[in-house]
Structures are given as structure tokens and as C-alpha cells.
CSV table of C-alpha atoms and ligand atoms in Angstrom, one decimal:
chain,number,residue,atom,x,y,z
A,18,UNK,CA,22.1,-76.8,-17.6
A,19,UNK,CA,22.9,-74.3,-15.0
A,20,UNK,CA,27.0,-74.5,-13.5
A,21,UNK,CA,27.7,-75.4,-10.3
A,22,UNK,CA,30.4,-73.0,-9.0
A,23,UNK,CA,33.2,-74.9,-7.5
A,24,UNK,CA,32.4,-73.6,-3.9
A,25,UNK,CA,28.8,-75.2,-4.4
A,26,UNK,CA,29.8,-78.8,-5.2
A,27,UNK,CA,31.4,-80.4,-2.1
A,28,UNK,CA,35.1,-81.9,-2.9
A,29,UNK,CA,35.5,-85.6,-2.1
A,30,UNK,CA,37.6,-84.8,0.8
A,31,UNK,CA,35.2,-82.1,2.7
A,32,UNK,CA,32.2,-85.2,2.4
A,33,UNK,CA,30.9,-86.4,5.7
A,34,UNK,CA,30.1,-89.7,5.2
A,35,UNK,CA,26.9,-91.3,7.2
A,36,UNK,CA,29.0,-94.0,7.8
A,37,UNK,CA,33.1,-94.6,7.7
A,38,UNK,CA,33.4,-98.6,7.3
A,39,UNK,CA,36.4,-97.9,5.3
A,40,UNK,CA,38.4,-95.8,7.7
A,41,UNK,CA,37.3,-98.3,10.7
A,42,UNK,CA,38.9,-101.0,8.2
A,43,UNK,CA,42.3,-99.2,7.8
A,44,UNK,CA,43.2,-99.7,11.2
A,45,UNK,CA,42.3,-103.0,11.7
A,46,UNK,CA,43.8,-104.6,7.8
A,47,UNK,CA,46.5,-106.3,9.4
A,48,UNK,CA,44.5,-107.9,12.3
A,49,UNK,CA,41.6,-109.2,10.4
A,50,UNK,CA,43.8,-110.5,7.1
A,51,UNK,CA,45.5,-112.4,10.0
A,52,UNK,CA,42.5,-113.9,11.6
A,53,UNK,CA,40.7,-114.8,8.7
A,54,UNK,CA,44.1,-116.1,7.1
A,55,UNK,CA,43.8,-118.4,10.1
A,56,UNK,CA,40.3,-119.6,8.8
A,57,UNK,CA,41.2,-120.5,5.3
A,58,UNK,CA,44.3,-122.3,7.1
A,59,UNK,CA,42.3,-124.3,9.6
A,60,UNK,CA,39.0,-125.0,7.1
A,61,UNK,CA,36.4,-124.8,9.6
A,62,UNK,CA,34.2,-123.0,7.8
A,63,UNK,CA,31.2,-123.7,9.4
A,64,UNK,CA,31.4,-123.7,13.6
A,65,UNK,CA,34.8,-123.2,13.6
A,66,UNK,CA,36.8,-122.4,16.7
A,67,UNK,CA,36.6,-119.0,16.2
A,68,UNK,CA,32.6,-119.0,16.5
A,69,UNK,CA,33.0,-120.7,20.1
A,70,UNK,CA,36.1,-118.0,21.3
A,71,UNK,CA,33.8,-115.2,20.1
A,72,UNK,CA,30.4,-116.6,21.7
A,73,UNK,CA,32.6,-116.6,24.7
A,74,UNK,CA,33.8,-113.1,24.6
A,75,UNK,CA,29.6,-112.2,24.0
A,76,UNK,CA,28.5,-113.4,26.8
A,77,UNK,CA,31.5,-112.3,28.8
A,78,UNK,CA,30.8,-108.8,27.9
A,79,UNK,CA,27.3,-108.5,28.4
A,80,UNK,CA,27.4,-110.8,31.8
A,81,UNK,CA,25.1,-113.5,30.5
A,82,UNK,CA,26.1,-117.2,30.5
A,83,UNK,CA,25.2,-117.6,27.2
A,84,UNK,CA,25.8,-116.2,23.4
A,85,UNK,CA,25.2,-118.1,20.6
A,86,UNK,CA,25.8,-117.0,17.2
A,87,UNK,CA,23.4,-116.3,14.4
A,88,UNK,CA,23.4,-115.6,10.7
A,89,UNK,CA,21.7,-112.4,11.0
A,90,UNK,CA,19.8,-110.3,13.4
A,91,UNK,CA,16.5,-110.7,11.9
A,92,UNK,CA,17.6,-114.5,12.4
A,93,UNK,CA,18.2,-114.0,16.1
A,94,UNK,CA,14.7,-112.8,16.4
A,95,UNK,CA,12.7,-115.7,14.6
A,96,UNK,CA,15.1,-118.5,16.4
A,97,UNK,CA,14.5,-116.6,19.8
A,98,UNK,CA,11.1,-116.7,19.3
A,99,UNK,CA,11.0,-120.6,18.0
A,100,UNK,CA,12.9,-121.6,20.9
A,101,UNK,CA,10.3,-119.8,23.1
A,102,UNK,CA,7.7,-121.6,21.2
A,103,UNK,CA,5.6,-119.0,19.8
A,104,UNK,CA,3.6,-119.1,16.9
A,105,UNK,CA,-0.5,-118.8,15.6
A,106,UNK,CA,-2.5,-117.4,18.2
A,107,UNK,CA,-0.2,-115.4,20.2
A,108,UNK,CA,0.6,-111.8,20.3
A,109,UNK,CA,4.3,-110.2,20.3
A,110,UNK,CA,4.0,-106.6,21.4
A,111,UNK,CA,6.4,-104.3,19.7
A,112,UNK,CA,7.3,-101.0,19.5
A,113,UNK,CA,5.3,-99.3,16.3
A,114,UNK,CA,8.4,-97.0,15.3
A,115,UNK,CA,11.6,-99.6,14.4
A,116,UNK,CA,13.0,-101.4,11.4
A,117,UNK,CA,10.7,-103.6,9.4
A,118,UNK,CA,12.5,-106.9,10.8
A,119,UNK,CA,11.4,-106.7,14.4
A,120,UNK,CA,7.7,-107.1,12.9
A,121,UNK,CA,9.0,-109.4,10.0
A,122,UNK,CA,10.4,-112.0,12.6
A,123,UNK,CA,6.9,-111.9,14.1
A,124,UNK,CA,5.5,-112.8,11.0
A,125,UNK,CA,7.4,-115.0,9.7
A,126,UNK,CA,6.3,-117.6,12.7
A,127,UNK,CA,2.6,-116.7,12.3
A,128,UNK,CA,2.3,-115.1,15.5
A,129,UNK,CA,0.6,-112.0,15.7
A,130,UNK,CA,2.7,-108.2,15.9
A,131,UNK,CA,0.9,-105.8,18.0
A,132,UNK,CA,2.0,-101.8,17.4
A,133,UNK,CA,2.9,-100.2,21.0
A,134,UNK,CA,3.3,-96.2,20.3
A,135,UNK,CA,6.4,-95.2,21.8
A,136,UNK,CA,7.9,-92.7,24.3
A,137,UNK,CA,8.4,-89.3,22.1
A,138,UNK,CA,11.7,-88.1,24.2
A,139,UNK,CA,13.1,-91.7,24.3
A,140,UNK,CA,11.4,-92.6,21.1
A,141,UNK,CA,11.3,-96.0,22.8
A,142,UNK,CA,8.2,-98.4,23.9
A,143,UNK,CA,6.2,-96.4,25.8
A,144,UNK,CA,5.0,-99.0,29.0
A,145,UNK,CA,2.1,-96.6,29.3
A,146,UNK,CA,0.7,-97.7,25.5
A,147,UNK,CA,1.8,-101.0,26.3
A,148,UNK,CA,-0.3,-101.6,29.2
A,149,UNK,CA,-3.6,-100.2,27.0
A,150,UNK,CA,-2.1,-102.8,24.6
A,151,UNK,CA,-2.3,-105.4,26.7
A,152,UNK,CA,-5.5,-104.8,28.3
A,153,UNK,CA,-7.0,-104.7,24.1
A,154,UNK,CA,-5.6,-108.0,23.3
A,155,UNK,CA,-7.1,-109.9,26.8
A,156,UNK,CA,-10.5,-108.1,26.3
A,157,UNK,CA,-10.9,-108.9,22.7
A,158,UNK,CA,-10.0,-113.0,23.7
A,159,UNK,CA,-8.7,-114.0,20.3
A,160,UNK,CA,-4.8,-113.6,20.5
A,161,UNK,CA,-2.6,-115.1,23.7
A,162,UNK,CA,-0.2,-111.9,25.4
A,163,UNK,CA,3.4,-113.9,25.2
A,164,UNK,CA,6.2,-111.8,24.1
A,165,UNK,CA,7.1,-108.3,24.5
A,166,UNK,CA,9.5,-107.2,22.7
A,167,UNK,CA,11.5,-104.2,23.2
A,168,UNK,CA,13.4,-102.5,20.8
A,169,UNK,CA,16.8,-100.2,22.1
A,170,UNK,CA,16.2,-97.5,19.4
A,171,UNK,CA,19.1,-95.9,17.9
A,172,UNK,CA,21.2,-98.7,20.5
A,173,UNK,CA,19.9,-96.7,23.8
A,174,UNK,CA,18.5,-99.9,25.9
A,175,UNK,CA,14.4,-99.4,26.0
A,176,UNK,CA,12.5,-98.8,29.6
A,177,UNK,CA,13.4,-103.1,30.6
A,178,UNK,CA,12.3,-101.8,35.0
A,179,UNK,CA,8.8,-100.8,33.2
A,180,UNK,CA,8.2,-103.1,30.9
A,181,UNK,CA,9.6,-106.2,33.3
A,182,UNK,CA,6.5,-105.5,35.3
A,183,UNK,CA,4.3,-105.3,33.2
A,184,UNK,CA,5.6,-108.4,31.3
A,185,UNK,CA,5.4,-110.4,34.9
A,186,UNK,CA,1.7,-109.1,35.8
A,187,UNK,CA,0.7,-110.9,32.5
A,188,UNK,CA,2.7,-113.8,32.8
A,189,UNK,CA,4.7,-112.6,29.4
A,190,UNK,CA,8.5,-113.1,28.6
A,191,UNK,CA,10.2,-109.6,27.3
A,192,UNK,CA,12.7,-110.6,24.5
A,193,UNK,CA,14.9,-107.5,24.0
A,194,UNK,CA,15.4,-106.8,20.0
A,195,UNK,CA,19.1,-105.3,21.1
A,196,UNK,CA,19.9,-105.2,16.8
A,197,UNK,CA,21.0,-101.3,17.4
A,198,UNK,CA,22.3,-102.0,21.2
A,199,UNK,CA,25.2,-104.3,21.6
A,200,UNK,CA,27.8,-102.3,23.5
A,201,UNK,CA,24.7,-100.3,25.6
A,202,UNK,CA,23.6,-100.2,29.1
A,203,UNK,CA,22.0,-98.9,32.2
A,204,UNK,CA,23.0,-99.1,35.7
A,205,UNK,CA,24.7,-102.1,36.0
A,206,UNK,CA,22.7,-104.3,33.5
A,207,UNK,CA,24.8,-104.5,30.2
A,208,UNK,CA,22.5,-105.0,27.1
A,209,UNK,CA,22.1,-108.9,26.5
A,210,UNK,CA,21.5,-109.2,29.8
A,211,UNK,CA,18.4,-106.8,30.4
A,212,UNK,CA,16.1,-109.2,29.6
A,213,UNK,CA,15.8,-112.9,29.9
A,214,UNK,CA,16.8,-113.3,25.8
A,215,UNK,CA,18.1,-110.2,23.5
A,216,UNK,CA,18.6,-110.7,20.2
A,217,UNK,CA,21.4,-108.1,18.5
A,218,UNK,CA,22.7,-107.4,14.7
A,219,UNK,CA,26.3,-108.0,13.5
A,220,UNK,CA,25.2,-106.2,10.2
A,221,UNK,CA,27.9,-104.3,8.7
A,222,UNK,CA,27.3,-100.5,10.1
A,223,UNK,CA,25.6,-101.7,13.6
A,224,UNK,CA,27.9,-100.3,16.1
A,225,UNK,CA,29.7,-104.2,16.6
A,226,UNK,CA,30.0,-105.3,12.9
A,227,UNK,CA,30.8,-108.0,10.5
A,228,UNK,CA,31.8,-107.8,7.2
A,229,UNK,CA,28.6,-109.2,6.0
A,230,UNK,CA,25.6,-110.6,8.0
A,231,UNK,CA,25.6,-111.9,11.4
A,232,UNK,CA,23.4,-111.7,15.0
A,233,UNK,CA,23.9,-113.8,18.0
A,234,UNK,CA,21.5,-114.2,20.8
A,235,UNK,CA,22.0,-114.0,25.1
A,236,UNK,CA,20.3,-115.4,27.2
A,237,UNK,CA,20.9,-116.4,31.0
A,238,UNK,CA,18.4,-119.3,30.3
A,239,UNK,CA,20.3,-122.8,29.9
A,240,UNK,CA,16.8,-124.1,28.5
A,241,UNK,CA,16.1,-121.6,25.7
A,242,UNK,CA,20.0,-121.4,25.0
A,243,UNK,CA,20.1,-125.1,24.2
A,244,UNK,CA,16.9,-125.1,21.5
A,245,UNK,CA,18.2,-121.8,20.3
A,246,UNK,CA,21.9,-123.8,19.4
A,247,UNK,CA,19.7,-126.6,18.0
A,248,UNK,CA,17.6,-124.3,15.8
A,249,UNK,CA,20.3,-122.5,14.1
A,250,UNK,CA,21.8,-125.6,12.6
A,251,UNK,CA,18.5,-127.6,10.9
A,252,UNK,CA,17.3,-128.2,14.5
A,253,UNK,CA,20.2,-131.1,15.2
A,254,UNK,CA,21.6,-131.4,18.2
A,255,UNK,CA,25.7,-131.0,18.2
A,256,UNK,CA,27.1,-133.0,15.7
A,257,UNK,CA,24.3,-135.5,15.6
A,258,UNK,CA,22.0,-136.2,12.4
A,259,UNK,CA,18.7,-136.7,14.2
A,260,UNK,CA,16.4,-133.3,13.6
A,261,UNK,CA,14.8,-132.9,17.1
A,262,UNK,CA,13.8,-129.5,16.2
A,263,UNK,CA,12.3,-128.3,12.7
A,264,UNK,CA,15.6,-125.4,12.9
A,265,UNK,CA,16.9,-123.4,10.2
A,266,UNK,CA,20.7,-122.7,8.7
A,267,UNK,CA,21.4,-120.3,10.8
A,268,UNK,CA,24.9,-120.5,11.8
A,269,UNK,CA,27.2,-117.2,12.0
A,270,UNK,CA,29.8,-118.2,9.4
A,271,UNK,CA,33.4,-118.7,10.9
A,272,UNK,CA,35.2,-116.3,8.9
A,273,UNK,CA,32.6,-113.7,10.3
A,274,UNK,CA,33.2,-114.8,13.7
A,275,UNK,CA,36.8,-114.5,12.8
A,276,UNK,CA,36.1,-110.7,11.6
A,277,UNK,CA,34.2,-109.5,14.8
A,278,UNK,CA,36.8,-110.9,16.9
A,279,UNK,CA,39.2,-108.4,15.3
A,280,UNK,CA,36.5,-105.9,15.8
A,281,UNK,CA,35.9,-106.5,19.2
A,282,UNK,CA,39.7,-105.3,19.6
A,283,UNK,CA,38.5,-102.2,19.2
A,284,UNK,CA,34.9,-101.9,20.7
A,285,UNK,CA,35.3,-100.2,24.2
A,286,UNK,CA,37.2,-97.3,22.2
A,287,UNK,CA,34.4,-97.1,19.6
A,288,UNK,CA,31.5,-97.1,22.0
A,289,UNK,CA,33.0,-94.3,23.8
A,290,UNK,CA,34.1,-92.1,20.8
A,291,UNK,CA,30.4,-92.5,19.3
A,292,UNK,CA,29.0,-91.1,23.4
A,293,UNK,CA,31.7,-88.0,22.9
A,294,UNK,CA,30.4,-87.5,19.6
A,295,UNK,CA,26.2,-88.2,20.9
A,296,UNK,CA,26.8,-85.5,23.3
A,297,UNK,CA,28.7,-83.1,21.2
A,298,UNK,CA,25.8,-83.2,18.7
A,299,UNK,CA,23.3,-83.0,21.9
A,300,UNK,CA,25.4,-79.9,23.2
A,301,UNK,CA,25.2,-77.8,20.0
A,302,UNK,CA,21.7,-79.2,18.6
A,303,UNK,CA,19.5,-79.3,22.0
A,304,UNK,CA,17.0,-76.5,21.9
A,305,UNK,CA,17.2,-76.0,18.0
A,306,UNK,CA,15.7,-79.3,16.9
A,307,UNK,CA,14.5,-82.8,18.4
A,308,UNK,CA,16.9,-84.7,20.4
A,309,UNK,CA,16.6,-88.5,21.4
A,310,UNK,CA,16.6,-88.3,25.4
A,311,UNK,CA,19.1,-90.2,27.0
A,312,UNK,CA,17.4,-90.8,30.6
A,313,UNK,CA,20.1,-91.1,33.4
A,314,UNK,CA,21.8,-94.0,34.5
A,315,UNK,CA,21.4,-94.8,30.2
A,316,UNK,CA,24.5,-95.5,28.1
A,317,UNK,CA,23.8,-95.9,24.4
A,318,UNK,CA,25.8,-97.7,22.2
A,319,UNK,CA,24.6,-94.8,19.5
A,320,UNK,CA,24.0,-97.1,16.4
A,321,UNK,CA,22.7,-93.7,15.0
A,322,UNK,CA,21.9,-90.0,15.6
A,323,UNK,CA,18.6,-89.0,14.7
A,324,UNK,CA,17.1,-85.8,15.1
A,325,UNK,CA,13.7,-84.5,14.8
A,326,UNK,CA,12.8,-81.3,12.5
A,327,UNK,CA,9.8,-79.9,10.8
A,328,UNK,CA,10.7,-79.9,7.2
A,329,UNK,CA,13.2,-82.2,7.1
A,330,UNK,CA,13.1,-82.7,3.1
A,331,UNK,CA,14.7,-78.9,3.4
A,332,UNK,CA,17.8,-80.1,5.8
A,333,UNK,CA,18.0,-83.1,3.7
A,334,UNK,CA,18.6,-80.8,0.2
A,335,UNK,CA,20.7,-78.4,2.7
A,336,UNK,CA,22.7,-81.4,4.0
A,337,UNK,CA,23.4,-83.2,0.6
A,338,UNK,CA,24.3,-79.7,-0.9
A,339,UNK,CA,27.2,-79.7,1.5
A,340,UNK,CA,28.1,-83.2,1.1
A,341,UNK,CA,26.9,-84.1,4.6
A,342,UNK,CA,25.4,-87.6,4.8
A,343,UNK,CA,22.0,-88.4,6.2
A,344,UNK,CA,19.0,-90.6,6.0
A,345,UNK,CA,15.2,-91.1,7.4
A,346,UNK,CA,15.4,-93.7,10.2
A,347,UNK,CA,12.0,-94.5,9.9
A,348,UNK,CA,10.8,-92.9,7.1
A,349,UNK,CA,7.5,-94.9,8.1
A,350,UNK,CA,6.0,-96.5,11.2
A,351,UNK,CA,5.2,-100.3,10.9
A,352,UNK,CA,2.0,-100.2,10.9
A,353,UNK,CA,2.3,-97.9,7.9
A,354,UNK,CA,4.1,-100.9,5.7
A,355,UNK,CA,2.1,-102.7,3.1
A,356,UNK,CA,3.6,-106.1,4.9
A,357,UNK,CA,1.8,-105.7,8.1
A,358,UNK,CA,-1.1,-103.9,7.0
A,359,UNK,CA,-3.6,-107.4,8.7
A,360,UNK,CA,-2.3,-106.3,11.9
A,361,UNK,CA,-4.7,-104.8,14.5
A,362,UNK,CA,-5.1,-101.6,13.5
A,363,UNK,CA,-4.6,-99.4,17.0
A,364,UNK,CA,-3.6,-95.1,17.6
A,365,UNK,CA,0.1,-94.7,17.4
A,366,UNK,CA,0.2,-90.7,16.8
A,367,UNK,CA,3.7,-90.7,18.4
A,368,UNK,CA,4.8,-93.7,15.9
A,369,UNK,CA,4.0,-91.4,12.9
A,370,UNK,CA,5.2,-87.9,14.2
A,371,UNK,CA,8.1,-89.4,14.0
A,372,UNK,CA,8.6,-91.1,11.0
A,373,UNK,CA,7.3,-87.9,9.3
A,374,UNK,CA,10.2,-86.0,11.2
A,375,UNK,CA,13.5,-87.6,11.9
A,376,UNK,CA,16.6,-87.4,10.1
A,377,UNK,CA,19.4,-89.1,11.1
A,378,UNK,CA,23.1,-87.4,11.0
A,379,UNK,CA,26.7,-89.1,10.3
A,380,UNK,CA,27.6,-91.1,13.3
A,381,UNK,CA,30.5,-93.5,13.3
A,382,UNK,CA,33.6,-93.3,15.3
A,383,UNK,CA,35.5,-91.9,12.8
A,384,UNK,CA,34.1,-88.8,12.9
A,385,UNK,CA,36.5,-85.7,14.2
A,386,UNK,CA,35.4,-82.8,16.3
A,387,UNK,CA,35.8,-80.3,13.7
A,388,UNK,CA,33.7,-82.4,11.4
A,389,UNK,CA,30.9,-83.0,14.1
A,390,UNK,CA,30.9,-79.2,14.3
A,391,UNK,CA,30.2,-78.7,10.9
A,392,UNK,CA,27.2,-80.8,10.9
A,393,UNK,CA,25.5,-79.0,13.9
A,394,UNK,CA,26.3,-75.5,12.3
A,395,UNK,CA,24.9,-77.0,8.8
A,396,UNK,CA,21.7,-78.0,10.6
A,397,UNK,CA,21.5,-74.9,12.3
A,398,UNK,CA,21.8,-72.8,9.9
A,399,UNK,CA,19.1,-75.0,8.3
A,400,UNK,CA,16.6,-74.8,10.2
A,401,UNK,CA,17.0,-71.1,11.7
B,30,PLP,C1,15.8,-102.9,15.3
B,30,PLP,C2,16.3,-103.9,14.4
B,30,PLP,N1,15.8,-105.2,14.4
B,30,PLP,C3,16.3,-106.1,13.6
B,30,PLP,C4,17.2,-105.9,12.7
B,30,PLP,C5,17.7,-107.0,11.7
B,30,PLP,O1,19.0,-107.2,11.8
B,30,PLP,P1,19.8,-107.8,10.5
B,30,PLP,O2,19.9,-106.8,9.5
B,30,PLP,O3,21.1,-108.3,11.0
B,30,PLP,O4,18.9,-109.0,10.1
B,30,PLP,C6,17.7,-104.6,12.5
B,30,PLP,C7,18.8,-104.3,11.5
B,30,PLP,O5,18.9,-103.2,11.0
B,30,PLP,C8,17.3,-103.5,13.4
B,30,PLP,O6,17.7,-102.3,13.3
């Protein structure tokens, strides 16, 4: 077996890691152990009073009247949808280049997914491919247009002026899939509130995470935000044991709550370190491979960094040879998954240029300047 000489293998210390949940964790220790010490006192593990404080704190942030919290984001989703009362027959539009779940929630009520190519500077749904989307489903007569749902890619917020329209010409509700987003915004609309219901992700690396699964979902509709609170909880309303709903359990555990509430401590900071560390990247990468366009007026809350190169298996064995983390966010578009192969089958060429393309890079707020630099100057030297 050929030696590695010591210069070649990357010492523990000189690794970038993708992510940094560890480091984020150092400096909070002392305020989660505390919080969640106050769980176990207290024993309210289930809708404790820490699930109602944060749920507060949500919906103050994102200037909606309503959070409620949810055991996952893929959760949020299929409880948004239930409470909107779609199911067989009708057709949620999505974007054809996200994570399986925004398709999967479709599913899993029996409604319909239908794949909108997206924008290939944004990389988000692309209201021009939505409209021809439309106009298929109406002239074919089988499937009802009733959602649209956006997804804010990589957590910058999708085209909502567009797509608003175009939802309102068809008589259509848009329900934002914010998983990546919490924490983004454009103009002065916060993301949770640039849509009439957003679902978002409290999984562990999402830019606001938990230390396991979580999602909660806004709304500034008192209507859909009481039979979402009845759905999460076997479809009871409060306390009582009558099911007026057929629900789910799909609470947001308290000790979670307690978690994110610690987290949330620290949010404003972390959003801002992940925009210096967006734009570093853009400054020194722009030109020299694909960058996600950030249209102005857009704040993202950068979830992840993902760039666009022609042989990206030969950054990838660069990248790992210098102990840089990365990973293909999508490595394929959804129509291209076995699981929603029965949907109608429509052209999404941008969809799969970029699933054969991106790369994502290390993002987190941990990351220092020096180590930001040494990932643009590894990927240059890459792909020169
Ligand atoms: C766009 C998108 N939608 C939905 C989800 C599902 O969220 P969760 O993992 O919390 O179920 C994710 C999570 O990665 C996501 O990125």
C-alpha cells in the first residue's frame, strides 16, 4: 500500500468541518444544561411551558401572530397541508431541485407533486415554469391547482411577489417550505411571514437548531393555526379527549423547545456571521465557478453554500484530500427519485444541471476568515 507523507494526510486540527455543531455547543453548555435542567425539574415533557415561551418568541421574530410547534419539518409540511385540507385530486406545485421531504409531504396526503424547474441564478422556483405548470395541470382537467409551494433554497426566501400572483390568478394558496430559511428575509417581510403559512426545520444543522428533530409552522391565519394545533396532537382540541380532527403526534418535545430557546440566544449573531462568511466565499469564488444569486433587497439565512462546477467528483477528491468538508446538495432532482417516479413527468433541464453540478462548501458560524480563505483558494486551485 502506497504511504501517505505526512504533508498529504490533513491533521485533525487543519480539518474544516461542513458543519461545527460542537463548537456552537461549547458556548452555549451552561445555558442549555440550565434550561433543560428546568425541564426534568418541572416534568412537562410534552407541551410544557417552554413550547408556549418559544412559539412566542417564533412568531415574534418573523412578525406573524402565530407559531406552533412541530416535531419535524417534514411534519410541518404534511400538518400544513391537512389543515388546508388537501389531499387526492389536487396538485401541490413544487420546485423540482430540493430535499426529498418537500415532495414526500405531498405524498404522504395523496395529493399530487408537480416538478416546477427552477431559476438557475437563484436556483429557486422559477414563476415562469410555474405558470406553464399551471396552465398543464388546468388543460389536462384531472388534478385541482391548490398549493404552491415554494422552497427558500439554501435558506434564501424564494420569488413570494411572483409567485403571490400567480398563486392569486388561480385561486391557489402558496405555503412557503422555509425548512432551510428561518432567520431569512426580503424587504421588510421576515421568512414565516412571506406567505400566508411557512413551514421551517429545527433539524440539528438548519441554521436555527435542536438537538434532535423539530419544525414549527407560521401562519397569520387564526383559522389554519387552530386545525394546525389540533392536528399535531391526535387531532384533539387543548386538553380535551374528543378527536375532532384525524391529527398526528406531532408535538415539538419540551426539552427541544427548551434547547432552541438557548439557541435563539444566539441567532441574530449567527445569521450575520454565516452573511460575512456567504459573501466572503462570493468575493473570492464569483467568476471562477457557480454562485447562488442573492437578488437585492434578499437576506439569506445561508443554511448552506453551494456552488456549481463542471467536474465536481474532482473538487470533491481535491477537497477531502485537504480535509475540507463538502457534500452534493442535490445530488438528484425529484423527479429523478424512485419515490416519485408516478408523478407527471414534465422538462426540468435546469432541475438536473444542477443536481449533476453543485457542491456545497463548509458553512456554519464557526467558521474563521483564514479558514474561509482556505476553502476558496482549495477550490480555486481546483478547478483552474
Ligand atoms: C427543503 C426542505 N424541506 C423539508 C425538510 C424536512 O425537514 P426535517 O428534516 O426537519 O423533517 C428539509 C430538511 O432537510 C428541507 O431541507
Amino acid at each position: 500500500m502506497a504511504s501517505l507523507s505526512p504533508s498529504s494526510v490533513p491533521s485533525v486540527s487543519d480539518r474544516i468541518g461542513f458543519f461545527d455543531l460542537q463548537g456552537q455547543q461549547r458556548r452555549i453548555h451552561d445555558d442549555v444544561r440550565q434550561r433543560v435542567d428546568a425541564v426534568l425539574t418541572h416534568g412537562q415533557f410534552i407541551l410544557g411551558p417552554e413550547v408556549a415561551e418559544l412559539e412566542g418568541k417564533l412568531a415574534a421574530f418573523a412578525g406573524v401572530p402565530h407559531a406552533i410547534a412541530v416535531s419535524s419539518g417534514r411534519d410541518a409540511l404534511m400538518i400544513g397541508l391537512m389543515a388546508l385540507g388537501i389531499g387526492p385530486g389536487d396538485a401541490v406545485f413544487v420546485p423540482a431541485f430540493t430535499f426529498a421531504a418537500t415532495a414526500g409531504a405531498v405524498c404522504s396526503i395523496n395529493a399530487t407533486p408537480i416538478f416546477v424547474d427552477v431559476d438557475p441564478t437563484t436556483r429557486n422556483m422559477d414563476p415562469a415554469d410555474l405558470e406553464r405548470a399551471v396552465a398543464e395541470v388546468v388543460a389536462a382537467g384531472e388534478l385541482k391547482p391548490r398549493v404552491i409551494m415554494p422552497v427558500d433554497l439554501y435558506g434564501l426566501p424564494a420569488d413570494y411577489e411572483a409567485i403571490g400572483k400567480i398563486a392569486a390568478r388561480h385561486d391557489m394558496v402558496v405555503f412557503s417550505d422555509a425548512a432551510q430559511s428561518f432567520g431569512g428575509r426580503s424587504g421588510n417581510s421576515r421568512v414565516g411571514g412571506m406567505a400566508p403559512i411557512s413551514a421551517t426545520s429545527f433539524y440539528p444543522t438548519k441554521p436555527l437548531g435542536c438537538y434532535g428533530d423539530g419544525g414549527a409552522i407560521l401562519t397569520d391565519n387564526d383559522e389554519i393555526a387552530e386545525a394546525v394545533r389540533t392536528l399535531r396532537s391526535h387531532g384533539r382540541q387543548g386538553t380535551g379527549d374528543v378527536a375532532v380532527r384525524n391529527g398526528i403526534t406531532g408535538r415539538l418535545d419540551t426539552i427541544q423547545a427548551a434547547v432552541l430557546l438557548s439557541k435563539l440566544t444566539i441567532f441574530e449573531a449567527e445569521l450575520e456571521r454565516r452573511d460575512q462568511i456567504a459573501k466572503r466565499y462570493d468575493a473570492g469564488l464569483t467568476g471562477k465557478v457557480g454562485v447562488q444569486k442573492r437578488p437585492a433587497g434578499y437576506f439569506s439565512a445561508n443554511a448552506i453554500y453551494t456552488i456549481t462546477v463542471e467536474d465536481r467528483d474532482a473538487l470533491k477528491a481535491a477537497l477531502d484530500a485537504q480535509g475540507i468538508g463538502n457534500a452534493f446538495f442535490y445530488r438528484l432532482a425529484l423527479h429523478q427519485h424512485p419515490a416519485f417516479a408516478e408523478a407527471p413527468k414534465r422538462p426540468l433541464p435546469v432541475s438536473e444541471m444542477l443536481a449533476s453540478t453543485v457542491i456545497s462548501l463548509p458553512m456554519h458560524p464557526e467558521l474563521t476568515d483564514a479558514e474561509v480563505d482556505r476553502v476558496i483558494a482549495a477550490v480555486v486551485a481546483a478547478v483552474a
